[in-house]
Amino acid sequence: MLTLIGLGPSDTRDGLSLGAWDALRAVSGPRFSRAGRHPAARWLQTRGGITFDALDDLPDAEAAALVLEAARRGEAACVVPGHPQTGDPI
């Protein structure tokens, strides 16, 4: 199962919905990030204790393959900037 989580437009945790926070904490498998430079992602890592495997520097197809393979093996999450249905090609 793959959970896509949008980080919203905010530069702090204030942009995260409670649903996004709960989903990130509940994922038992790997968490991926296409938003490593997003301020909310940095906050999640430094203050929220959430770790990610960074995909920012990978080509879109390679990043997508890693995320989908992890989801095939079990549970995985991927955070993207903004809303999970817009803006990120993977």
Short mmCIF file of C-alpha atoms in Angstrom, two decimals:
data_model
loop_
_atom_site.label_atom_id
_atom_site.label_comp_id
_atom_site.label_asym_id
_atom_site.label_seq_id
_atom_site.Cartn_x
_atom_site.Cartn_y
_atom_site.Cartn_z
CA MET A 1 0.00 0.00 0.00
CA LEU A 2 1.27 3.45 -0.90
CA THR A 3 0.25 6.59 0.95
CA LEU A 4 0.95 9.90 -0.78
CA ILE A 5 1.13 12.87 1.57
CA GLY A 6 1.15 16.51 0.55
CA LEU A 7 3.16 18.85 2.76
CA GLY A 8 1.07 21.90 1.89
CA PRO A 9 2.40 25.35 1.09
CA SER A 10 3.51 26.32 4.57
CA ASP A 11 7.06 26.73 5.73
CA THR A 12 6.34 25.08 9.09
CA ARG A 13 4.32 22.28 10.56
CA ASP A 14 1.31 24.65 10.47
CA GLY A 15 0.78 23.67 6.81
CA LEU A 16 0.40 19.98 7.63
CA SER A 17 -3.04 18.56 8.17
CA LEU A 18 -3.65 16.31 11.14
CA GLY A 19 -4.40 13.55 8.66
CA ALA A 20 -0.98 13.97 7.06
CA TRP A 21 0.73 13.91 10.46
CA ASP A 22 -1.20 10.81 11.54
CA ALA A 23 -0.50 9.05 8.22
CA LEU A 24 3.23 9.71 8.48
CA ARG A 25 3.40 8.40 12.02
CA ALA A 26 1.34 5.31 11.20
CA VAL A 27 3.39 4.06 8.23
CA SER A 28 5.32 0.94 9.18
CA GLY A 29 7.38 0.76 5.99
CA PRO A 30 9.78 3.17 4.34
CA ARG A 31 8.98 6.85 3.98
CA PHE A 32 10.22 8.62 0.88
CA SER A 33 10.53 12.32 0.23
CA ARG A 34 10.41 14.27 -3.01
CA ALA A 35 10.45 17.41 -0.88
CA GLY A 36 13.69 17.29 1.09
CA ARG A 37 14.23 21.00 0.74
CA HIS A 38 10.63 21.84 1.72
CA PRO A 39 10.64 23.57 5.13
CA ALA A 40 7.87 21.30 6.44
CA ALA A 41 9.92 18.20 5.52
CA ARG A 42 12.91 19.60 7.37
CA TRP A 43 10.68 20.32 10.38
CA LEU A 44 9.34 16.75 10.30
CA GLN A 45 12.89 15.39 10.34
CA THR A 46 14.39 17.69 12.97
CA ARG A 47 11.45 18.30 15.29
CA GLY A 48 8.92 15.62 14.41
CA GLY A 49 11.29 12.65 14.45
CA ILE A 50 10.11 11.45 11.02
CA THR A 51 12.84 10.08 8.76
CA PHE A 52 12.75 9.84 4.97
CA ASP A 53 14.71 8.26 2.16
CA ALA A 54 15.43 11.27 -0.06
CA LEU A 55 14.47 11.05 -3.73
CA ASP A 56 15.01 14.70 -4.68
CA ASP A 57 18.09 14.13 -6.80
CA LEU A 58 16.88 11.02 -8.64
CA PRO A 59 15.33 11.07 -12.11
CA ASP A 60 11.52 10.85 -11.96
CA ALA A 61 11.35 7.32 -13.38
CA GLU A 62 13.94 5.98 -10.94
CA ALA A 63 12.24 7.64 -7.95
CA ALA A 64 8.87 6.25 -9.01
CA ALA A 65 10.30 2.75 -9.40
CA LEU A 66 11.76 2.81 -5.87
CA VAL A 67 8.52 3.99 -4.32
CA LEU A 68 6.35 1.51 -6.20
CA GLU A 69 8.65 -1.40 -5.41
CA ALA A 70 8.50 -0.55 -1.69
CA ALA A 71 4.69 -0.35 -1.90
CA ARG A 72 4.55 -3.76 -3.60
CA ARG A 73 6.50 -5.27 -0.70
CA GLY A 74 4.24 -3.74 1.94
CA GLU A 75 3.39 -0.35 3.31
CA ALA A 76 5.21 2.81 2.15
CA ALA A 77 4.66 6.57 2.11
CA CYS A 78 5.91 9.37 -0.08
CA VAL A 79 5.73 13.05 0.85
CA VAL A 80 5.53 15.62 -1.91
CA PRO A 81 5.40 19.42 -1.82
CA GLY A 82 1.92 20.92 -1.87
CA HIS A 83 -0.95 18.57 -2.63
CA PRO A 84 -0.26 14.89 -3.50
CA GLN A 85 -2.43 15.03 -6.65
CA THR A 86 -0.69 17.99 -8.27
CA GLY A 87 2.79 19.10 -9.13
CA ASP A 88 5.03 16.06 -8.74
CA PRO A 89 5.60 13.86 -11.77
CA ILE A 90 6.01 10.62 -9.82
#
